[in-house]
Amino acid sequence: MVSPVTVVKSEGPKLVPFFKATCVYFVLWLPTSSPSWFSALIKCLPIFCLWVFLLAHGFSFLGVNSSARKILAGLIFSALGDAFLIWQEQGYFVHGLLMFAITHILYSSAFGMKPINMRAGLVISAVSCVSYSLLYPYLSGPFTYLVAVYIALIGFMGWRAMAGLQLANDLWTWTKLSACLGAVLFMVSDLTIAVNKFCFPVPHSRAIIMATYYAAQMLIALSAVECQDVEVARKKRT
């Protein structure tokens, strides 16, 4: 298994643009009441940097790693979702919801269906059901079923990310841990969005949503580089 120190040394420099772009977003802190293409660019910039992060591993890496390609595609749809949500008060919230629904489908496919890990599935199912039951009294119209479908999709993504992390059997890697943490943070971010939009104002909601969201996307992007690291480790042993 590749050590965390090796990971930091090899992947850290490639993530510097992402950290800088994230700092720019929080430093500028553009008002959401005045949506513009500039504010959309600033919001999407960290995700663009994660595109570059994956592309920096080379097209040959993406060519042989279908999971990395799916995560890259998910990041592309995430950027589209971010842009739509800039104008959510102008009627584009559902468009953003659709983009992120596609993102979760792509991430779920990237994480794969093995191992099944029914225990993780039951935990996520319980969390998803409780979340929807709390939101349901505040939902109306099409959001009654749109939110249900979305919770099912992000819950499924979370299950597939958690399923690969088998700590008890010592069958985990840092990338599986990264995927699991990323999925959990994504769920926290989206639940905060839902509570803040449909139920009641959440104090410091924007900071919570964006901090957990950017961290989630970074961790999920990091989970895509497992195949390359395994190959590097194998060559060092031979």
JSON list of C-alpha atoms in Angstrom, two decimals:
[
{"chain": "A", "resi": 1, "resn": "MET", "atom": "CA", "xyz": [0.00, 0.00, 0.00]},
{"chain": "A", "resi": 2, "resn": "VAL", "atom": "CA", "xyz": [1.30, 3.45, -0.93]},
{"chain": "A", "resi": 3, "resn": "SER", "atom": "CA", "xyz": [2.14, 5.52, 2.17]},
{"chain": "A", "resi": 4, "resn": "PRO", "atom": "CA", "xyz": [0.41, 8.86, 2.89]},
{"chain": "A", "resi": 5, "resn": "VAL", "atom": "CA", "xyz": [3.80, 10.64, 2.71]},
{"chain": "A", "resi": 6, "resn": "THR", "atom": "CA", "xyz": [4.31, 9.35, -0.82]},
{"chain": "A", "resi": 7, "resn": "VAL", "atom": "CA", "xyz": [0.81, 10.50, -1.73]},
{"chain": "A", "resi": 8, "resn": "VAL", "atom": "CA", "xyz": [1.43, 14.03, -0.43]},
{"chain": "A", "resi": 9, "resn": "LYS", "atom": "CA", "xyz": [4.73, 14.29, -2.28]},
{"chain": "A", "resi": 10, "resn": "SER", "atom": "CA", "xyz": [3.35, 12.98, -5.58]},
{"chain": "A", "resi": 11, "resn": "GLU", "atom": "CA", "xyz": [-0.13, 14.51, -5.64]},
{"chain": "A", "resi": 12, "resn": "GLY", "atom": "CA", "xyz": [0.26, 17.61, -3.47]},
{"chain": "A", "resi": 13, "resn": "PRO", "atom": "CA", "xyz": [1.93, 19.82, -6.11]},
{"chain": "A", "resi": 14, "resn": "LYS", "atom": "CA", "xyz": [-0.76, 18.97, -8.66]},
{"chain": "A", "resi": 15, "resn": "LEU", "atom": "CA", "xyz": [-3.43, 20.18, -6.22]},
{"chain": "A", "resi": 16, "resn": "VAL", "atom": "CA", "xyz": [-1.84, 23.59, -5.55]},
{"chain": "A", "resi": 17, "resn": "PRO", "atom": "CA", "xyz": [-3.99, 25.33, -8.24]},
{"chain": "A", "resi": 18, "resn": "PHE", "atom": "CA", "xyz": [-7.12, 23.83, -6.66]},
{"chain": "A", "resi": 19, "resn": "PHE", "atom": "CA", "xyz": [-6.21, 25.17, -3.21]},
{"chain": "A", "resi": 20, "resn": "LYS", "atom": "CA", "xyz": [-5.42, 28.61, -4.65]},
{"chain": "A", "resi": 21, "resn": "ALA", "atom": "CA", "xyz": [-8.72, 28.72, -6.57]},
{"chain": "A", "resi": 22, "resn": "THR", "atom": "CA", "xyz": [-10.62, 27.67, -3.44]},
{"chain": "A", "resi": 23, "resn": "CYS", "atom": "CA", "xyz": [-8.93, 30.46, -1.47]},
{"chain": "A", "resi": 24, "resn": "VAL", "atom": "CA", "xyz": [-9.90, 32.95, -4.20]},
{"chain": "A", "resi": 25, "resn": "TYR", "atom": "CA", "xyz": [-13.54, 31.89, -3.90]},
{"chain": "A", "resi": 26, "resn": "PHE", "atom": "CA", "xyz": [-13.62, 32.36, -0.12]},
{"chain": "A", "resi": 27, "resn": "VAL", "atom": "CA", "xyz": [-11.60, 35.60, -0.16]},
{"chain": "A", "resi": 28, "resn": "LEU", "atom": "CA", "xyz": [-13.77, 37.26, -2.82]},
{"chain": "A", "resi": 29, "resn": "TRP", "atom": "CA", "xyz": [-16.99, 35.82, -1.32]},
{"chain": "A", "resi": 30, "resn": "LEU", "atom": "CA", "xyz": [-19.10, 37.33, -4.12]},
{"chain": "A", "resi": 31, "resn": "PRO", "atom": "CA", "xyz": [-22.72, 38.03, -3.12]},
{"chain": "A", "resi": 32, "resn": "THR", "atom": "CA", "xyz": [-25.21, 35.40, -4.27]},
{"chain": "A", "resi": 33, "resn": "SER", "atom": "CA", "xyz": [-27.86, 38.08, -4.68]},
{"chain": "A", "resi": 34, "resn": "SER", "atom": "CA", "xyz": [-26.13, 39.38, -7.83]},
{"chain": "A", "resi": 35, "resn": "PRO", "atom": "CA", "xyz": [-25.47, 36.35, -10.07]},
{"chain": "A", "resi": 36, "resn": "SER", "atom": "CA", "xyz": [-23.09, 36.90, -12.98]},
{"chain": "A", "resi": 37, "resn": "TRP", "atom": "CA", "xyz": [-20.83, 34.97, -15.31]},
{"chain": "A", "resi": 38, "resn": "PHE", "atom": "CA", "xyz": [-17.86, 36.20, -13.26]},
{"chain": "A", "resi": 39, "resn": "SER", "atom": "CA", "xyz": [-19.30, 34.78, -10.03]},
{"chain": "A", "resi": 40, "resn": "ALA", "atom": "CA", "xyz": [-20.03, 31.52, -11.90]},
{"chain": "A", "resi": 41, "resn": "LEU", "atom": "CA", "xyz": [-16.41, 31.40, -13.08]},
{"chain": "A", "resi": 42, "resn": "ILE", "atom": "CA", "xyz": [-15.05, 31.98, -9.57]},
{"chain": "A", "resi": 43, "resn": "LYS", "atom": "CA", "xyz": [-17.34, 29.29, -8.14]},
{"chain": "A", "resi": 44, "resn": "CYS", "atom": "CA", "xyz": [-16.41, 26.76, -10.84]},
{"chain": "A", "resi": 45, "resn": "LEU", "atom": "CA", "xyz": [-12.68, 27.54, -10.88]},
{"chain": "A", "resi": 46, "resn": "PRO", "atom": "CA", "xyz": [-11.71, 24.99, -8.17]},
{"chain": "A", "resi": 47, "resn": "ILE", "atom": "CA", "xyz": [-13.58, 22.29, -10.13]},
{"chain": "A", "resi": 48, "resn": "PHE", "atom": "CA", "xyz": [-11.79, 23.32, -13.32]},
{"chain": "A", "resi": 49, "resn": "CYS", "atom": "CA", "xyz": [-8.53, 22.86, -11.40]},
{"chain": "A", "resi": 50, "resn": "LEU", "atom": "CA", "xyz": [-9.57, 19.31, -10.50]},
{"chain": "A", "resi": 51, "resn": "TRP", "atom": "CA", "xyz": [-10.08, 18.65, -14.23]},
{"chain": "A", "resi": 52, "resn": "VAL", "atom": "CA", "xyz": [-6.47, 19.77, -14.71]},
{"chain": "A", "resi": 53, "resn": "PHE", "atom": "CA", "xyz": [-5.38, 17.62, -11.75]},
{"chain": "A", "resi": 54, "resn": "LEU", "atom": "CA", "xyz": [-6.71, 14.47, -13.44]},
{"chain": "A", "resi": 55, "resn": "LEU", "atom": "CA", "xyz": [-5.48, 15.49, -16.89]},
{"chain": "A", "resi": 56, "resn": "ALA", "atom": "CA", "xyz": [-2.01, 16.10, -15.40]},
{"chain": "A", "resi": 57, "resn": "HIS", "atom": "CA", "xyz": [-1.70, 12.35, -14.86]},
{"chain": "A", "resi": 58, "resn": "GLY", "atom": "CA", "xyz": [-1.65, 11.93, -18.63]},
{"chain": "A", "resi": 59, "resn": "PHE", "atom": "CA", "xyz": [-4.08, 10.89, -21.32]},
{"chain": "A", "resi": 60, "resn": "SER", "atom": "CA", "xyz": [-2.64, 7.37, -21.25]},
{"chain": "A", "resi": 61, "resn": "PHE", "atom": "CA", "xyz": [-3.65, 7.12, -17.58]},
{"chain": "A", "resi": 62, "resn": "LEU", "atom": "CA", "xyz": [-7.20, 8.23, -18.41]},
{"chain": "A", "resi": 63, "resn": "GLY", "atom": "CA", "xyz": [-7.23, 5.89, -21.39]},
{"chain": "A", "resi": 64, "resn": "VAL", "atom": "CA", "xyz": [-6.67, 2.76, -19.30]},
{"chain": "A", "resi": 65, "resn": "ASN", "atom": "CA", "xyz": [-8.53, 3.89, -16.17]},
{"chain": "A", "resi": 66, "resn": "SER", "atom": "CA", "xyz": [-12.28, 3.96, -16.78]},
{"chain": "A", "resi": 67, "resn": "SER", "atom": "CA", "xyz": [-12.94, 5.04, -13.17]},
{"chain": "A", "resi": 68, "resn": "ALA", "atom": "CA", "xyz": [-10.81, 8.15, -13.65]},
{"chain": "A", "resi": 69, "resn": "ARG", "atom": "CA", "xyz": [-12.65, 8.98, -16.88]},
{"chain": "A", "resi": 70, "resn": "LYS", "atom": "CA", "xyz": [-16.01, 8.68, -15.11]},
{"chain": "A", "resi": 71, "resn": "ILE", "atom": "CA", "xyz": [-14.85, 10.89, -12.25]},
{"chain": "A", "resi": 72, "resn": "LEU", "atom": "CA", "xyz": [-13.58, 13.46, -14.75]},
{"chain": "A", "resi": 73, "resn": "ALA", "atom": "CA", "xyz": [-16.96, 13.37, -16.49]},
{"chain": "A", "resi": 74, "resn": "GLY", "atom": "CA", "xyz": [-18.62, 13.78, -13.09]},
{"chain": "A", "resi": 75, "resn": "LEU", "atom": "CA", "xyz": [-16.50, 16.86, -12.41]},
{"chain": "A", "resi": 76, "resn": "ILE", "atom": "CA", "xyz": [-17.59, 18.32, -15.74]},
{"chain": "A", "resi": 77, "resn": "PHE", "atom": "CA", "xyz": [-21.26, 17.87, -14.88]},
{"chain": "A", "resi": 78, "resn": "SER", "atom": "CA", "xyz": [-20.53, 19.26, -11.39]},
{"chain": "A", "resi": 79, "resn": "ALA", "atom": "CA", "xyz": [-19.20, 22.47, -12.93]},
{"chain": "A", "resi": 80, "resn": "LEU", "atom": "CA", "xyz": [-22.37, 22.75, -15.02]},
{"chain": "A", "resi": 81, "resn": "GLY", "atom": "CA", "xyz": [-24.42, 22.20, -11.87]},
{"chain": "A", "resi": 82, "resn": "ASP", "atom": "CA", "xyz": [-22.46, 24.90, -10.03]},
{"chain": "A", "resi": 83, "resn": "ALA", "atom": "CA", "xyz": [-23.11, 27.34, -12.87]},
{"chain": "A", "resi": 84, "resn": "PHE", "atom": "CA", "xyz": [-26.86, 26.61, -12.89]},
{"chain": "A", "resi": 85, "resn": "LEU", "atom": "CA", "xyz": [-27.07, 27.05, -9.12]},
{"chain": "A", "resi": 86, "resn": "ILE", "atom": "CA", "xyz": [-25.62, 30.54, -9.42]},
{"chain": "A", "resi": 87, "resn": "TRP", "atom": "CA", "xyz": [-28.96, 31.42, -11.02]},
{"chain": "A", "resi": 88, "resn": "GLN", "atom": "CA", "xyz": [-31.13, 29.16, -8.85]},
{"chain": "A", "resi": 89, "resn": "GLU", "atom": "CA", "xyz": [-33.37, 32.04, -7.78]},
{"chain": "A", "resi": 90, "resn": "GLN", "atom": "CA", "xyz": [-34.01, 32.72, -11.49]},
{"chain": "A", "resi": 91, "resn": "GLY", "atom": "CA", "xyz": [-35.46, 29.24, -11.94]},
{"chain": "A", "resi": 92, "resn": "TYR", "atom": "CA", "xyz": [-32.38, 27.11, -12.61]},
{"chain": "A", "resi": 93, "resn": "PHE", "atom": "CA", "xyz": [-32.30, 25.11, -9.37]},
{"chain": "A", "resi": 94, "resn": "VAL", "atom": "CA", "xyz": [-33.80, 22.00, -11.01]},
{"chain": "A", "resi": 95, "resn": "HIS", "atom": "CA", "xyz": [-31.22, 22.23, -13.82]},
{"chain": "A", "resi": 96, "resn": "GLY", "atom": "CA", "xyz": [-28.45, 22.20, -11.23]},
{"chain": "A", "resi": 97, "resn": "LEU", "atom": "CA", "xyz": [-30.15, 19.30, -9.45]},
{"chain": "A", "resi": 98, "resn": "LEU", "atom": "CA", "xyz": [-30.16, 17.33, -12.71]},
{"chain": "A", "resi": 99, "resn": "MET", "atom": "CA", "xyz": [-26.46, 17.99, -13.36]},
{"chain": "A", "resi": 100, "resn": "PHE", "atom": "CA", "xyz": [-25.50, 16.76, -9.91]},
{"chain": "A", "resi": 101, "resn": "ALA", "atom": "CA", "xyz": [-27.79, 13.74, -10.24]},
{"chain": "A", "resi": 102, "resn": "ILE", "atom": "CA", "xyz": [-25.80, 12.76, -13.36]},
{"chain": "A", "resi": 103, "resn": "THR", "atom": "CA", "xyz": [-22.60, 13.40, -11.39]},
{"chain": "A", "resi": 104, "resn": "HIS", "atom": "CA", "xyz": [-23.65, 10.92, -8.69]},
{"chain": "A", "resi": 105, "resn": "ILE", "atom": "CA", "xyz": [-24.51, 8.30, -11.30]},
{"chain": "A", "resi": 106, "resn": "LEU", "atom": "CA", "xyz": [-21.04, 8.69, -12.83]},
{"chain": "A", "resi": 107, "resn": "TYR", "atom": "CA", "xyz": [-19.32, 8.57, -9.44]},
{"chain": "A", "resi": 108, "resn": "SER", "atom": "CA", "xyz": [-21.31, 5.45, -8.47]},
{"chain": "A", "resi": 109, "resn": "SER", "atom": "CA", "xyz": [-20.22, 3.77, -11.68]},
{"chain": "A", "resi": 110, "resn": "ALA", "atom": "CA", "xyz": [-16.61, 4.81, -11.03]},
{"chain": "A", "resi": 111, "resn": "PHE", "atom": "CA", "xyz": [-16.64, 3.28, -7.54]},
{"chain": "A", "resi": 112, "resn": "GLY", "atom": "CA", "xyz": [-18.07, 0.02, -8.91]},
{"chain": "A", "resi": 113, "resn": "MET", "atom": "CA", "xyz": [-20.39, -2.65, -7.53]},
{"chain": "A", "resi": 114, "resn": "LYS", "atom": "CA", "xyz": [-17.80, -4.83, -5.79]},
{"chain": "A", "resi": 115, "resn": "PRO", "atom": "CA", "xyz": [-17.70, -5.53, -2.94]},
{"chain": "A", "resi": 116, "resn": "ILE", "atom": "CA", "xyz": [-21.43, -5.32, -2.17]},
{"chain": "A", "resi": 117, "resn": "ASN", "atom": "CA", "xyz": [-21.03, -4.57, 1.58]},
{"chain": "A", "resi": 118, "resn": "MET", "atom": "CA", "xyz": [-24.67, -4.75, 2.62]},
{"chain": "A", "resi": 119, "resn": "ARG", "atom": "CA", "xyz": [-23.89, -3.32, 6.06]},
{"chain": "A", "resi": 120, "resn": "ALA", "atom": "CA", "xyz": [-22.76, -0.05, 4.48]},
{"chain": "A", "resi": 121, "resn": "GLY", "atom": "CA", "xyz": [-25.83, -0.14, 2.25]},
{"chain": "A", "resi": 122, "resn": "LEU", "atom": "CA", "xyz": [-28.16, -0.52, 5.22]},
{"chain": "A", "resi": 123, "resn": "VAL", "atom": "CA", "xyz": [-26.49, 2.37, 7.07]},
{"chain": "A", "resi": 124, "resn": "ILE", "atom": "CA", "xyz": [-26.77, 4.68, 4.05]},
{"chain": "A", "resi": 125, "resn": "SER", "atom": "CA", "xyz": [-30.37, 3.58, 3.43]},
{"chain": "A", "resi": 126, "resn": "ALA", "atom": "CA", "xyz": [-31.28, 4.45, 7.01]},
{"chain": "A", "resi": 127, "resn": "VAL", "atom": "CA", "xyz": [-29.58, 7.85, 6.78]},
{"chain": "A", "resi": 128, "resn": "SER", "atom": "CA", "xyz": [-31.29, 8.56, 3.45]},
{"chain": "A", "resi": 129, "resn": "CYS", "atom": "CA", "xyz": [-34.74, 7.60, 4.77]},
{"chain": "A", "resi": 130, "resn": "VAL", "atom": "CA", "xyz": [-34.32, 9.74, 7.88]},
{"chain": "A", "resi": 131, "resn": "SER", "atom": "CA", "xyz": [-33.12, 12.68, 5.77]},
{"chain": "A", "resi": 132, "resn": "TYR", "atom": "CA", "xyz": [-36.09, 12.46, 3.42]},
{"chain": "A", "resi": 133, "resn": "SER", "atom": "CA", "xyz": [-38.58, 12.03, 6.27]},
{"chain": "A", "resi": 134, "resn": "LEU", "atom": "CA", "xyz": [-37.25, 15.24, 7.83]},
{"chain": "A", "resi": 135, "resn": "LEU", "atom": "CA", "xyz": [-37.46, 17.13, 4.52]},
{"chain": "A", "resi": 136, "resn": "TYR", "atom": "CA", "xyz": [-40.80, 15.73, 3.36]},
{"chain": "A", "resi": 137, "resn": "PRO", "atom": "CA", "xyz": [-43.13, 18.02, 5.39]},
{"chain": "A", "resi": 138, "resn": "TYR", "atom": "CA", "xyz": [-41.46, 21.05, 3.78]},
{"chain": "A", "resi": 139, "resn": "LEU", "atom": "CA", "xyz": [-41.60, 19.79, 0.18]},
{"chain": "A", "resi": 140, "resn": "SER", "atom": "CA", "xyz": [-44.35, 20.50, -2.32]},
{"chain": "A", "resi": 141, "resn": "GLY", "atom": "CA", "xyz": [-45.09, 20.03, -5.99]},
{"chain": "A", "resi": 142, "resn": "PRO", "atom": "CA", "xyz": [-42.44, 18.31, -8.11]},
{"chain": "A", "resi": 143, "resn": "PHE", "atom": "CA", "xyz": [-39.83, 18.68, -5.38]},
{"chain": "A", "resi": 144, "resn": "THR", "atom": "CA", "xyz": [-41.65, 15.98, -3.42]},
{"chain": "A", "resi": 145, "resn": "TYR", "atom": "CA", "xyz": [-40.36, 13.33, -5.82]},
{"chain": "A", "resi": 146, "resn": "LEU", "atom": "CA", "xyz": [-37.34, 15.16, -7.28]},
{"chain": "A", "resi": 147, "resn": "VAL", "atom": "CA", "xyz": [-35.72, 15.37, -3.86]},
{"chain": "A", "resi": 148, "resn": "ALA", "atom": "CA", "xyz": [-36.58, 11.71, -3.19]},
{"chain": "A", "resi": 149, "resn": "VAL", "atom": "CA", "xyz": [-34.87, 10.63, -6.41]},
{"chain": "A", "resi": 150, "resn": "TYR", "atom": "CA", "xyz": [-31.87, 12.82, -5.72]},
{"chain": "A", "resi": 151, "resn": "ILE", "atom": "CA", "xyz": [-31.45, 11.46, -2.19]},
{"chain": "A", "resi": 152, "resn": "ALA", "atom": "CA", "xyz": [-31.64, 7.93, -3.58]},
{"chain": "A", "resi": 153, "resn": "LEU", "atom": "CA", "xyz": [-28.90, 8.72, -6.13]},
{"chain": "A", "resi": 154, "resn": "ILE", "atom": "CA", "xyz": [-26.51, 10.43, -3.73]},
{"chain": "A", "resi": 155, "resn": "GLY", "atom": "CA", "xyz": [-27.21, 7.71, -1.16]},
{"chain": "A", "resi": 156, "resn": "PHE", "atom": "CA", "xyz": [-26.35, 5.04, -3.72]},
{"chain": "A", "resi": 157, "resn": "MET", "atom": "CA", "xyz": [-23.13, 6.91, -4.54]},
{"chain": "A", "resi": 158, "resn": "GLY", "atom": "CA", "xyz": [-22.29, 7.10, -0.85]},
{"chain": "A", "resi": 159, "resn": "TRP", "atom": "CA", "xyz": [-22.91, 3.37, -0.45]},
{"chain": "A", "resi": 160, "resn": "ARG", "atom": "CA", "xyz": [-20.62, 2.46, -3.33]},
{"chain": "A", "resi": 161, "resn": "ALA", "atom": "CA", "xyz": [-17.89, 4.74, -1.97]},
{"chain": "A", "resi": 162, "resn": "MET", "atom": "CA", "xyz": [-18.21, 3.30, 1.55]},
{"chain": "A", "resi": 163, "resn": "ALA", "atom": "CA", "xyz": [-18.46, -0.29, 0.34]},
{"chain": "A", "resi": 164, "resn": "GLY", "atom": "CA", "xyz": [-14.86, -0.34, -0.85]},
{"chain": "A", "resi": 165, "resn": "LEU", "atom": "CA", "xyz": [-13.51, 0.72, 2.53]},
{"chain": "A", "resi": 166, "resn": "GLN", "atom": "CA", "xyz": [-13.08, -2.53, 4.48]},
{"chain": "A", "resi": 167, "resn": "LEU", "atom": "CA", "xyz": [-11.13, -1.45, 7.53]},
{"chain": "A", "resi": 168, "resn": "ALA", "atom": "CA", "xyz": [-11.89, -4.61, 9.51]},
{"chain": "A", "resi": 169, "resn": "ASN", "atom": "CA", "xyz": [-10.34, -6.82, 6.84]},
{"chain": "A", "resi": 170, "resn": "ASP", "atom": "CA", "xyz": [-7.35, -4.51, 6.27]},
{"chain": "A", "resi": 171, "resn": "LEU", "atom": "CA", "xyz": [-8.29, -4.38, 2.58]},
{"chain": "A", "resi": 172, "resn": "TRP", "atom": "CA", "xyz": [-8.35, -0.60, 2.30]},
{"chain": "A", "resi": 173, "resn": "THR", "atom": "CA", "xyz": [-6.16, 1.87, 0.46]},
{"chain": "A", "resi": 174, "resn": "TRP", "atom": "CA", "xyz": [-5.80, 5.61, 0.94]},
{"chain": "A", "resi": 175, "resn": "THR", "atom": "CA", "xyz": [-7.77, 6.18, -2.26]},
{"chain": "A", "resi": 176, "resn": "LYS", "atom": "CA", "xyz": [-10.72, 4.11, -0.98]},
{"chain": "A", "resi": 177, "resn": "LEU", "atom": "CA", "xyz": [-10.62, 6.13, 2.23]},
{"chain": "A", "resi": 178, "resn": "SER", "atom": "CA", "xyz": [-10.52, 9.30, 0.13]},
{"chain": "A", "resi": 179, "resn": "ALA", "atom": "CA", "xyz": [-13.58, 8.21, -1.87]},
{"chain": "A", "resi": 180, "resn": "CYS", "atom": "CA", "xyz": [-15.50, 7.37, 1.31]},
{"chain": "A", "resi": 181, "resn": "LEU", "atom": "CA", "xyz": [-14.72, 10.67, 3.04]},
{"chain": "A", "resi": 182, "resn": "GLY", "atom": "CA", "xyz": [-15.48, 12.56, -0.16]},
{"chain": "A", "resi": 183, "resn": "ALA", "atom": "CA", "xyz": [-18.89, 10.91, -0.51]},
{"chain": "A", "resi": 184, "resn": "VAL", "atom": "CA", "xyz": [-19.77, 11.61, 3.13]},
{"chain": "A", "resi": 185, "resn": "LEU", "atom": "CA", "xyz": [-18.80, 15.28, 2.79]},
{"chain": "A", "resi": 186, "resn": "PHE", "atom": "CA", "xyz": [-20.82, 15.54, -0.44]},
{"chain": "A", "resi": 187, "resn": "MET", "atom": "CA", "xyz": [-23.87, 14.22, 1.41]},
{"chain": "A", "resi": 188, "resn": "VAL", "atom": "CA", "xyz": [-23.32, 16.71, 4.25]},
{"chain": "A", "resi": 189, "resn": "SER", "atom": "CA", "xyz": [-23.04, 19.56, 1.73]},
{"chain": "A", "resi": 190, "resn": "ASP", "atom": "CA", "xyz": [-26.21, 18.60, -0.15]},
{"chain": "A", "resi": 191, "resn": "LEU", "atom": "CA", "xyz": [-28.21, 17.97, 3.02]},
{"chain": "A", "resi": 192, "resn": "THR", "atom": "CA", "xyz": [-27.25, 21.44, 4.22]},
{"chain": "A", "resi": 193, "resn": "ILE", "atom": "CA", "xyz": [-28.44, 22.87, 0.89]},
{"chain": "A", "resi": 194, "resn": "ALA", "atom": "CA", "xyz": [-31.77, 21.04, 1.22]},
{"chain": "A", "resi": 195, "resn": "VAL", "atom": "CA", "xyz": [-32.39, 22.06, 4.84]},
{"chain": "A", "resi": 196, "resn": "ASN", "atom": "CA", "xyz": [-31.43, 25.67, 4.12]},
{"chain": "A", "resi": 197, "resn": "LYS", "atom": "CA", "xyz": [-33.60, 25.88, 0.99]},
{"chain": "A", "resi": 198, "resn": "PHE", "atom": "CA", "xyz": [-36.68, 23.95, 2.05]},
{"chain": "A", "resi": 199, "resn": "CYS", "atom": "CA", "xyz": [-36.79, 23.92, 5.86]},
{"chain": "A", "resi": 200, "resn": "PHE", "atom": "CA", "xyz": [-35.14, 26.80, 7.70]},
{"chain": "A", "resi": 201, "resn": "PRO", "atom": "CA", "xyz": [-32.09, 29.05, 7.39]},
{"chain": "A", "resi": 202, "resn": "VAL", "atom": "CA", "xyz": [-28.91, 27.30, 8.48]},
{"chain": "A", "resi": 203, "resn": "PRO", "atom": "CA", "xyz": [-26.37, 29.62, 10.17]},
{"chain": "A", "resi": 204, "resn": "HIS", "atom": "CA", "xyz": [-23.29, 30.07, 7.98]},
{"chain": "A", "resi": 205, "resn": "SER", "atom": "CA", "xyz": [-24.90, 27.73, 5.45]},
{"chain": "A", "resi": 206, "resn": "ARG", "atom": "CA", "xyz": [-22.94, 28.97, 2.45]},
{"chain": "A", "resi": 207, "resn": "ALA", "atom": "CA", "xyz": [-19.58, 28.48, 4.18]},
{"chain": "A", "resi": 208, "resn": "ILE", "atom": "CA", "xyz": [-20.57, 24.98, 5.34]},
{"chain": "A", "resi": 209, "resn": "ILE", "atom": "CA", "xyz": [-21.94, 24.02, 1.92]},
{"chain": "A", "resi": 210, "resn": "MET", "atom": "CA", "xyz": [-18.97, 25.22, -0.11]},
{"chain": "A", "resi": 211, "resn": "ALA", "atom": "CA", "xyz": [-16.24, 24.04, 2.29]},
{"chain": "A", "resi": 212, "resn": "THR", "atom": "CA", "xyz": [-17.64, 20.51, 2.45]},
{"chain": "A", "resi": 213, "resn": "TYR", "atom": "CA", "xyz": [-18.39, 20.52, -1.29]},
{"chain": "A", "resi": 214, "resn": "TYR", "atom": "CA", "xyz": [-14.90, 21.52, -2.41]},
{"chain": "A", "resi": 215, "resn": "ALA", "atom": "CA", "xyz": [-13.30, 19.09, 0.04]},
{"chain": "A", "resi": 216, "resn": "ALA", "atom": "CA", "xyz": [-15.60, 16.31, -1.22]},
{"chain": "A", "resi": 217, "resn": "GLN", "atom": "CA", "xyz": [-14.75, 16.92, -4.86]},
{"chain": "A", "resi": 218, "resn": "MET", "atom": "CA", "xyz": [-11.02, 17.03, -4.12]},
{"chain": "A", "resi": 219, "resn": "LEU", "atom": "CA", "xyz": [-11.15, 13.74, -2.20]},
{"chain": "A", "resi": 220, "resn": "ILE", "atom": "CA", "xyz": [-13.19, 12.03, -4.93]},
{"chain": "A", "resi": 221, "resn": "ALA", "atom": "CA", "xyz": [-10.76, 13.29, -7.58]},
{"chain": "A", "resi": 222, "resn": "LEU", "atom": "CA", "xyz": [-7.88, 11.92, -5.49]},
{"chain": "A", "resi": 223, "resn": "SER", "atom": "CA", "xyz": [-9.58, 8.53, -5.36]},
{"chain": "A", "resi": 224, "resn": "ALA", "atom": "CA", "xyz": [-9.20, 8.29, -9.14]},
{"chain": "A", "resi": 225, "resn": "VAL", "atom": "CA", "xyz": [-5.41, 8.00, -9.06]},
{"chain": "A", "resi": 226, "resn": "GLU", "atom": "CA", "xyz": [-5.30, 4.61, -7.31]},
{"chain": "A", "resi": 227, "resn": "CYS", "atom": "CA", "xyz": [-4.41, 2.59, -10.37]},
{"chain": "A", "resi": 228, "resn": "GLN", "atom": "CA", "xyz": [-1.38, 4.74, -11.13]},
{"chain": "A", "resi": 229, "resn": "ASP", "atom": "CA", "xyz": [-0.13, 4.59, -7.54]},
{"chain": "A", "resi": 230, "resn": "VAL", "atom": "CA", "xyz": [-0.55, 0.82, -7.39]},
{"chain": "A", "resi": 231, "resn": "GLU", "atom": "CA", "xyz": [1.51, 0.51, -10.56]},
{"chain": "A", "resi": 232, "resn": "VAL", "atom": "CA", "xyz": [4.23, 2.77, -9.14]},
{"chain": "A", "resi": 233, "resn": "ALA", "atom": "CA", "xyz": [4.36, 0.72, -5.94]},
{"chain": "A", "resi": 234, "resn": "ARG", "atom": "CA", "xyz": [4.57, -2.51, -7.95]},
{"chain": "A", "resi": 235, "resn": "LYS", "atom": "CA", "xyz": [7.52, -1.23, -9.99]},
{"chain": "A", "resi": 236, "resn": "LYS", "atom": "CA", "xyz": [9.35, -0.17, -6.84]},
{"chain": "A", "resi": 237, "resn": "ARG", "atom": "CA", "xyz": [9.04, -3.68, -5.41]},
{"chain": "A", "resi": 238, "resn": "THR", "atom": "CA", "xyz": [10.42, -5.31, -8.58]}
]
